[in-house]
């Protein structure tokens, strides 16, 4: 199945808010946080025809930091997040990628390792709930 990869913008704010509620219950970004992100950073969606996975990223001249990546609940375990990551790698082939993920999110960590991320460090009690963050990096493919 071919999925469409597309940029998202300020016109997608209400939809992203809905996705946040579905994907991160109890840990959603506020409307102001998402609005600010869309003003200054990048957002992407992938799906066919509707968005099934989205990513909120920050681009600098030398790296991409993934702030959010989530597959909507009805589309999980179909490899869509992996396709999203592969599209991001193709869009920014010469950049390093960074992200952080909760230590308890073993499925996400396994996915990130499978696409070339390596663990850099762990930050104890990083999240508001006291959980540990795993900082990960992926080098560009030369």
JSON list of C-alpha atoms in Angstrom, two decimals, residues 23-24 27 69 100-112 127 131-132 134 136:
[
{"chain": "A", "resi": 23, "resn": "UNK", "atom": "CA", "xyz": [-2.26, 9.27, 20.67]},
{"chain": "A", "resi": 24, "resn": "UNK", "atom": "CA", "xyz": [-1.09, 10.84, 23.93]},
{"chain": "A", "resi": 27, "resn": "UNK", "atom": "CA", "xyz": [0.24, 13.88, 27.87]},
{"chain": "A", "resi": 69, "resn": "UNK", "atom": "CA", "xyz": [5.80, 10.92, 16.11]},
{"chain": "A", "resi": 100, "resn": "UNK", "atom": "CA", "xyz": [13.94, 11.08, 23.10]},
{"chain": "A", "resi": 101, "resn": "UNK", "atom": "CA", "xyz": [11.55, 8.36, 24.13]},
{"chain": "A", "resi": 102, "resn": "UNK", "atom": "CA", "xyz": [10.29, 7.02, 27.43]},
{"chain": "A", "resi": 103, "resn": "UNK", "atom": "CA", "xyz": [12.33, 4.07, 28.61]},
{"chain": "A", "resi": 104, "resn": "UNK", "atom": "CA", "xyz": [9.09, 2.13, 29.10]},
{"chain": "A", "resi": 105, "resn": "UNK", "atom": "CA", "xyz": [8.09, 2.53, 25.44]},
{"chain": "A", "resi": 106, "resn": "UNK", "atom": "CA", "xyz": [9.85, -0.63, 24.34]},
{"chain": "A", "resi": 107, "resn": "UNK", "atom": "CA", "xyz": [8.03, -0.92, 21.00]},
{"chain": "A", "resi": 108, "resn": "UNK", "atom": "CA", "xyz": [9.12, 2.57, 19.96]},
{"chain": "A", "resi": 109, "resn": "UNK", "atom": "CA", "xyz": [12.72, 1.93, 21.04]},
{"chain": "A", "resi": 110, "resn": "UNK", "atom": "CA", "xyz": [12.74, -1.30, 19.03]},
{"chain": "A", "resi": 111, "resn": "UNK", "atom": "CA", "xyz": [11.43, 0.61, 15.99]},
{"chain": "A", "resi": 112, "resn": "UNK", "atom": "CA", "xyz": [14.06, 3.33, 16.33]},
{"chain": "A", "resi": 127, "resn": "UNK", "atom": "CA", "xyz": [9.43, 13.32, 32.35]},
{"chain": "A", "resi": 131, "resn": "UNK", "atom": "CA", "xyz": [10.06, 8.21, 34.08]},
{"chain": "A", "resi": 132, "resn": "UNK", "atom": "CA", "xyz": [13.43, 7.98, 32.35]},
{"chain": "A", "resi": 134, "resn": "UNK", "atom": "CA", "xyz": [16.26, 7.53, 26.34]},
{"chain": "A", "resi": 136, "resn": "UNK", "atom": "CA", "xyz": [18.72, 8.49, 20.60]}
]
